[in-house]
mmCIF file of C-alpha atoms in Angstrom:
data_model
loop_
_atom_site.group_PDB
_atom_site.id
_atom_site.type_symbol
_atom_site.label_atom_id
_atom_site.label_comp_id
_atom_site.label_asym_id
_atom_site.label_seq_id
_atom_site.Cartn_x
_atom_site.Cartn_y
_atom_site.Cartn_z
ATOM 1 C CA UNK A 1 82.546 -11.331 50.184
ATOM 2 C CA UNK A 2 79.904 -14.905 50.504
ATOM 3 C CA UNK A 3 82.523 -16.969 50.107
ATOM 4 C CA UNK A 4 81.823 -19.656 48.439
ATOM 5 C CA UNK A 5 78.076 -20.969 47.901
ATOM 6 C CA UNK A 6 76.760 -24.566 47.605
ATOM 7 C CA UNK A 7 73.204 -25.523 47.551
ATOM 8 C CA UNK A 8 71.171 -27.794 48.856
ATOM 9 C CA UNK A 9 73.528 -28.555 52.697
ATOM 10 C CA UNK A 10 71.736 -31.663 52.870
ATOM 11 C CA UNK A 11 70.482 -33.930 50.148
ATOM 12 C CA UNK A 12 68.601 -37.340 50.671
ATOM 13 C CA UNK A 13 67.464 -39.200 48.245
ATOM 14 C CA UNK A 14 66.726 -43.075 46.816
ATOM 15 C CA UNK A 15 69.169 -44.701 44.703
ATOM 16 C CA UNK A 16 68.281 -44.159 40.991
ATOM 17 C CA UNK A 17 67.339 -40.681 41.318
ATOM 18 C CA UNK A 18 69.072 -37.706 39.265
ATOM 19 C CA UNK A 19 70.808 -35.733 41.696
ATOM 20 C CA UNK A 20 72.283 -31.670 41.372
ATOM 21 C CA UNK A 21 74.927 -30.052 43.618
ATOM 22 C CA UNK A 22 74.953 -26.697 43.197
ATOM 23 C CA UNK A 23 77.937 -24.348 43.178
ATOM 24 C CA UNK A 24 78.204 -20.032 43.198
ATOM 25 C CA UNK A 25 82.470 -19.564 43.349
ATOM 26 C CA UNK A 26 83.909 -16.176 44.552
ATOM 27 C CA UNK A 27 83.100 -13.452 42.269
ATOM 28 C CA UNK A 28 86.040 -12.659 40.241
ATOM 29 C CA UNK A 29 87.717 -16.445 40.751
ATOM 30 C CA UNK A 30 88.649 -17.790 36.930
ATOM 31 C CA UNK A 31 89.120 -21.558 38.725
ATOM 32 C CA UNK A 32 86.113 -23.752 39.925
ATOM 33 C CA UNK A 33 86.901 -27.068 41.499
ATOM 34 C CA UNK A 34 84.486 -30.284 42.593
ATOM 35 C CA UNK A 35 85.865 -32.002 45.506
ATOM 36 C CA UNK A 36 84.259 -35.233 47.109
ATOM 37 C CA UNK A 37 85.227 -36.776 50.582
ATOM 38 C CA UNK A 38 84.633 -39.731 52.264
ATOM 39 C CA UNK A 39 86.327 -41.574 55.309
ATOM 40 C CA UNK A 40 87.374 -44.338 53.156
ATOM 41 C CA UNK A 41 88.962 -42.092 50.518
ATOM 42 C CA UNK A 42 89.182 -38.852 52.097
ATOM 43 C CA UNK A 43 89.052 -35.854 50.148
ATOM 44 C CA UNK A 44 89.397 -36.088 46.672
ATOM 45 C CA UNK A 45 89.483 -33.958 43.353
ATOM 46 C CA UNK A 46 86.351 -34.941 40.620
ATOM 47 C CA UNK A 47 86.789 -32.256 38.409
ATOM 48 C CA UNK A 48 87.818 -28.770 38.047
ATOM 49 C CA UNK A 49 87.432 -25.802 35.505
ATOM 50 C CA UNK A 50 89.321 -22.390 34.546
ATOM 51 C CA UNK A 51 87.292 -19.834 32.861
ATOM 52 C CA UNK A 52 84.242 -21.582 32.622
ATOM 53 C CA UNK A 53 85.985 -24.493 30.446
ATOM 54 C CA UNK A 54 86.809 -27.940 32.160
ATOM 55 C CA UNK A 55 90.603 -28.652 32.726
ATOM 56 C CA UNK A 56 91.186 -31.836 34.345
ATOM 57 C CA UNK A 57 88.316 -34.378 34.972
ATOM 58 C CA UNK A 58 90.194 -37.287 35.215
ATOM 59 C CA UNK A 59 88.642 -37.833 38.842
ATOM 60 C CA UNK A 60 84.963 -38.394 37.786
ATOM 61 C CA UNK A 61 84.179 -41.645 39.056
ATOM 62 C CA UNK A 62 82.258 -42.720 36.227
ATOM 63 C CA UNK A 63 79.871 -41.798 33.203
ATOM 64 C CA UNK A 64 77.029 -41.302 36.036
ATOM 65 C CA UNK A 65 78.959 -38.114 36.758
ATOM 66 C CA UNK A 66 78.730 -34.811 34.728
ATOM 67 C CA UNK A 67 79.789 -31.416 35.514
ATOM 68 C CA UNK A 68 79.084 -28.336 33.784
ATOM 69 C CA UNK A 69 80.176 -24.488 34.557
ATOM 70 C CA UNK A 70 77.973 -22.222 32.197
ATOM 71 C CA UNK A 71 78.869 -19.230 33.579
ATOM 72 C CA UNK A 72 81.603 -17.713 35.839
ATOM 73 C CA UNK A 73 79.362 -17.347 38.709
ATOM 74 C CA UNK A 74 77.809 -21.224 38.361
ATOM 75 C CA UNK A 75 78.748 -24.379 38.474
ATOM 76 C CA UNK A 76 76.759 -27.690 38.662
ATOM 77 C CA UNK A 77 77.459 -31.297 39.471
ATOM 78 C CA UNK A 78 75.319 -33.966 38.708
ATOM 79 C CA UNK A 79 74.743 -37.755 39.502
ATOM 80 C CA UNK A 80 72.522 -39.508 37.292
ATOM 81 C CA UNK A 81 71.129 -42.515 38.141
ATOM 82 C CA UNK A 82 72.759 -41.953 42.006
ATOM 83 C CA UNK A 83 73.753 -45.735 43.937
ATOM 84 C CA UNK A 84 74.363 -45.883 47.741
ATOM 85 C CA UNK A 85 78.320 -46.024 47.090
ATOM 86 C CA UNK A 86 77.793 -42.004 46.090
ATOM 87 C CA UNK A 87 77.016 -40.818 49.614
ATOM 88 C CA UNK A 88 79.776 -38.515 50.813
ATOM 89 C CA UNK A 89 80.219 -34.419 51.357
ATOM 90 C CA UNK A 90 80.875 -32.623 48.079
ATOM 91 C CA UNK A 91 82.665 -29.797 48.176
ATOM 92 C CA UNK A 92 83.401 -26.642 45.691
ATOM 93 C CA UNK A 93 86.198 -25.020 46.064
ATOM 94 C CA UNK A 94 86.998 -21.651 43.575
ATOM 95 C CA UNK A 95 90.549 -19.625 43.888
ATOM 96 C CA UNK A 96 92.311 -16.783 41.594
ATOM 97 C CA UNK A 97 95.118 -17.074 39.693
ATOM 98 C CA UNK A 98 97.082 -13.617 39.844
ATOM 99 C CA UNK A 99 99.426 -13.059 36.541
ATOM 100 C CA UNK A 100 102.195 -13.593 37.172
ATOM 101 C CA UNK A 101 101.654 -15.744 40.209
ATOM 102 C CA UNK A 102 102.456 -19.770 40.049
ATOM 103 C CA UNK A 103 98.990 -20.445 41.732
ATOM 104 C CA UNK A 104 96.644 -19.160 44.573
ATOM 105 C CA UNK A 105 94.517 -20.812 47.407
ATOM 106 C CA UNK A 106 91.774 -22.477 47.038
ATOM 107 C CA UNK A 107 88.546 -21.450 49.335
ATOM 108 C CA UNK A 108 86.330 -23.780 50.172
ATOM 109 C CA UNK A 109 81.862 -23.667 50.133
ATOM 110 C CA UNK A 110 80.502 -25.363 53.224
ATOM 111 C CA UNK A 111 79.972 -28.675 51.498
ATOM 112 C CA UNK A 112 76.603 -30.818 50.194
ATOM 113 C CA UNK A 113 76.210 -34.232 52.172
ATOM 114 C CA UNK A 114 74.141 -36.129 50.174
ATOM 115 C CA UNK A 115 72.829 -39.300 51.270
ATOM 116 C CA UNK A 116 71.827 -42.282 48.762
ATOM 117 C CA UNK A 117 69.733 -44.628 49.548
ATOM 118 C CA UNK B 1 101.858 -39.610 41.097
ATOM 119 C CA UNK B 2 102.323 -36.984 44.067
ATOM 120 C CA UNK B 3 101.418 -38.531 47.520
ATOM 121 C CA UNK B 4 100.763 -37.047 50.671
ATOM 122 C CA UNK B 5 101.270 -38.792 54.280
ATOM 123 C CA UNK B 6 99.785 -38.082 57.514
ATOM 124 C CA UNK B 7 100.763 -40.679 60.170
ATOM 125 C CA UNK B 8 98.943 -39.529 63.094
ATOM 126 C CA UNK B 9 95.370 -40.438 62.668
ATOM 127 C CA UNK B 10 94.102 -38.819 65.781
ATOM 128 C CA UNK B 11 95.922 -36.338 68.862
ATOM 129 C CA UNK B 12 95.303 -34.369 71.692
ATOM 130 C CA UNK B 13 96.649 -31.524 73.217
ATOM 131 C CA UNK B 14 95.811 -29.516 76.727
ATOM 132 C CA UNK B 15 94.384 -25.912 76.028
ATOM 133 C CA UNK B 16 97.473 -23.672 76.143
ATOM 134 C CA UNK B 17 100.000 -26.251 75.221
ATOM 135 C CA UNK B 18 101.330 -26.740 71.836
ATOM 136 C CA UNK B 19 100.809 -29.651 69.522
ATOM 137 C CA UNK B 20 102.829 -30.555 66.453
ATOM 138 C CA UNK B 21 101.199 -32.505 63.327
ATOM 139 C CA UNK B 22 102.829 -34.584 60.903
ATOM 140 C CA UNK B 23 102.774 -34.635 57.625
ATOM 141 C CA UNK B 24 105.446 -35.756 54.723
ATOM 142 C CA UNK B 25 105.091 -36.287 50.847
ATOM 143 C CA UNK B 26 106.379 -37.938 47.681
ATOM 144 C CA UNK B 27 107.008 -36.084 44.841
ATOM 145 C CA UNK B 28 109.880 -35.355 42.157
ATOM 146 C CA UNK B 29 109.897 -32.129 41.067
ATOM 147 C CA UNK B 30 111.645 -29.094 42.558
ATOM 148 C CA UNK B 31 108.869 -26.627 42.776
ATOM 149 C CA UNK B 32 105.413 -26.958 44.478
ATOM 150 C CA UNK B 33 103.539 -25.438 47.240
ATOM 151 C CA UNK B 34 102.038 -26.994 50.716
ATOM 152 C CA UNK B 35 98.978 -26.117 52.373
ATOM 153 C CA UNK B 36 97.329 -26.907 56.218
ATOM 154 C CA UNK B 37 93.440 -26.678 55.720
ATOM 155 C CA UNK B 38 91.383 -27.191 59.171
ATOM 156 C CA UNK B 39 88.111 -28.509 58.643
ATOM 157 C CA UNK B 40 86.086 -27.981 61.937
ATOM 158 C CA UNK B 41 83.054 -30.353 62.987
ATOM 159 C CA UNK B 42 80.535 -27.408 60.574
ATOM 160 C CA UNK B 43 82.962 -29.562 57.794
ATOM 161 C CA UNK B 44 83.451 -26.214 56.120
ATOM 162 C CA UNK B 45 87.827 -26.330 54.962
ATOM 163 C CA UNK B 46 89.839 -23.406 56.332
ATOM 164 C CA UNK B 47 93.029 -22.403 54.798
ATOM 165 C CA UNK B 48 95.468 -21.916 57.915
ATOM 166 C CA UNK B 49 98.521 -21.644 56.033
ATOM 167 C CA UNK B 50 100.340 -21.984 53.045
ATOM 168 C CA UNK B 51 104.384 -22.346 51.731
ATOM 169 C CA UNK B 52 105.607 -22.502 48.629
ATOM 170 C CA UNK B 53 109.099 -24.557 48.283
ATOM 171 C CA UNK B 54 111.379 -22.240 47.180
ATOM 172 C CA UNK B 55 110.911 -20.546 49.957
ATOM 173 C CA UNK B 56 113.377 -21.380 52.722
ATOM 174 C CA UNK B 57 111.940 -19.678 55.618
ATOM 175 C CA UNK B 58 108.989 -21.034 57.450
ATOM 176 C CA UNK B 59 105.477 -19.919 56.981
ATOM 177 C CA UNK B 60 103.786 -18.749 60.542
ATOM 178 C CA UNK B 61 100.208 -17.181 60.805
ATOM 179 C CA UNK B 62 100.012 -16.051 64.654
ATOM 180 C CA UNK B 63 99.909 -19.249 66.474
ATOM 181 C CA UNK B 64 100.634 -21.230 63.424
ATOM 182 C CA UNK B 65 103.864 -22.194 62.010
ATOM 183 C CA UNK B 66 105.508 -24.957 60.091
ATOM 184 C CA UNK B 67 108.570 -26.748 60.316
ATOM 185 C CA UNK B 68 109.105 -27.237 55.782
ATOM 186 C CA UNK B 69 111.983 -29.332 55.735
ATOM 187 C CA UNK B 70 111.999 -30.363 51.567
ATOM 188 C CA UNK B 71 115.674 -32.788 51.613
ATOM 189 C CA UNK B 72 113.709 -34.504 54.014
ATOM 190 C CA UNK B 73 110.422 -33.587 52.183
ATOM 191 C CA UNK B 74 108.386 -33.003 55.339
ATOM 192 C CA UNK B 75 106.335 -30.539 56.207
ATOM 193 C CA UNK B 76 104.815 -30.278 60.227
ATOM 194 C CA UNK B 77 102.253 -28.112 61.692
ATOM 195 C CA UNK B 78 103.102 -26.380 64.673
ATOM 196 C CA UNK B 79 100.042 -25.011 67.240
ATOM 197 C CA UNK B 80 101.428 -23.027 70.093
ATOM 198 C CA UNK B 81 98.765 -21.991 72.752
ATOM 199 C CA UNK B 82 96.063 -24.341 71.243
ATOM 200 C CA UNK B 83 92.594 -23.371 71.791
ATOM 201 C CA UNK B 84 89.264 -25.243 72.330
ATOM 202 C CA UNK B 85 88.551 -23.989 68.780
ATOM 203 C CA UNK B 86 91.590 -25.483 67.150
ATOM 204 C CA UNK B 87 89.876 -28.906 67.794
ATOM 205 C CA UNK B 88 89.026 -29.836 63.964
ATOM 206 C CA UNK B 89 90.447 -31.993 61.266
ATOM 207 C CA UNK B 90 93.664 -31.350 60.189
ATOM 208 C CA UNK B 91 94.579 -31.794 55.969
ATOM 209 C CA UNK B 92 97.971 -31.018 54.667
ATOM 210 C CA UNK B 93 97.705 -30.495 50.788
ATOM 211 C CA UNK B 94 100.568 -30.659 48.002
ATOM 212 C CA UNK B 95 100.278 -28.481 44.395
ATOM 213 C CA UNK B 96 102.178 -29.147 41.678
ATOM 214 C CA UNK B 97 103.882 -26.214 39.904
ATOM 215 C CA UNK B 98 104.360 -27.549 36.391
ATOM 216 C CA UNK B 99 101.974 -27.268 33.502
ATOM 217 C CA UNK B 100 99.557 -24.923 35.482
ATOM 218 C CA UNK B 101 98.252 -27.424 37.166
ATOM 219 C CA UNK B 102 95.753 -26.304 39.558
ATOM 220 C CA UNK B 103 95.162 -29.886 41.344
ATOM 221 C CA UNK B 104 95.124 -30.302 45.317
ATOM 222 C CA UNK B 105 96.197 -33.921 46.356
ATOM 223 C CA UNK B 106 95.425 -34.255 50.102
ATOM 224 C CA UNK B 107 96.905 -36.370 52.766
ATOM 225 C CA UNK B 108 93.754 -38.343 55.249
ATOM 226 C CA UNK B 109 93.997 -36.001 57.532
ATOM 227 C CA UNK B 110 94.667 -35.813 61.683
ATOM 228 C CA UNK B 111 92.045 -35.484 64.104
ATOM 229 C CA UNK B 112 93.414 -32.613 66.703
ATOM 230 C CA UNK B 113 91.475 -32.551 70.148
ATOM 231 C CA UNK B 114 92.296 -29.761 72.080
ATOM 232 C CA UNK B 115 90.793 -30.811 75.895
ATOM 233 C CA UNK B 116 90.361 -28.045 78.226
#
């Protein structure tokens, strides 16, 4: 299997601009989950979806955050306008939940760093 | 609110020796599961190993084992034999097992250095 896929690696861009992580999860895995880090905060959970629906998003920072998951195999999170404060390494993370099983481990994409300026 | 504590900001280790990590939460319910993700300098997150509570024996993976003690609700990384390729961030991670919760809260992590 991929694993899990994030596009772009790297973004930089200028404060004000729209900006779109990109997320494919593992095929097959029914939970989708936006993770930000930064040395301040450390790693932290923005949003995260089961079967394509949003579950728990009570980590968006704000309105300038949106996340949307139209299919099983895509997920997208967006920054619109972006500010400086919103540089950090997104990641995506995607597991399986088994019946019967209490929960399942989360694998991790390679991460976005995106840069504001 | 579930918190996760890792007092040890930063360690080292010789190759070959082993290293122990630190790491103890907060929570009130009965049932939940721990993980130990290693995020290497390519920042992608590993999984190294996972234990769920009720469980009472340790987890190991190879050269990987934790000490879970939950009265004392702590739960330590052990690396026996460490490698130059353990040398990576260390996260240990708490789940909730009520109301299918699927949220990760993650302690700040350990710096391991593993000098040759």
């Amino acid at each position: 299997d991929a694993g899990v896929i994030q596009s772009p690696r790297h973004e930089v861009t200028e404060m004000g601009q729209e900006v779109t992580l990109r997320c494919k999860p593992i095929s097959g895995h029914d939970y989708l989950f936006w993770y930000r880090q930064t040395m301040m905060r450390g790693l932290e959970l923005l949003i995260y979806f089961n079967n394509n629906v949003p579950i728990d998003d009570s980590g968006m920072p704000e309105d300038r955050f949106s996340a949307k998951m139209p299919n099983a195999s895509f997920s997208t999170l967006k920054i619109q306008p972006s500010e400086p404060r919103d540089s950090a390494v997104y990641f995506c993370a995607s597991s399986l939940l088994l019946a019967g099983a209490l929960t399942d481990t989360q694998y991790f994409g390679p991460g976005t760093r995106l840069t504001v300026l | 609110a579930q918190t996760v504590t890792q007092s040890q900001p930063e360690m080292s280790v010789q190759e070959a020796e082993t290293v122990t990590l630190s790491c103890t939460y907060d929570t009130s319910e009965s049932n939940y599961y721990l993980f130990w993700y290693k995020q290497p300098p390519s920042r992608q997150m590993i999984l190294v190993i996972r234990q769920e509570a009720y469980k009472q024996q340790n987890a190991t993976e190879n050269r990987f084992s934790v000490n879970f003690q939950k009265a004392a609700k702590s739960f330590s990384l052990k690396i026996s034999d460490s490698q130059l390729g353990d040398t990576a961030m260390y996260f240990c991670a708490f789940m909730t097992d009520q109301g299918g919760s699927e949220k990760l809260v993650f302690g700040k992590g350990t710096k391991l250095t593993v000098n040759p």
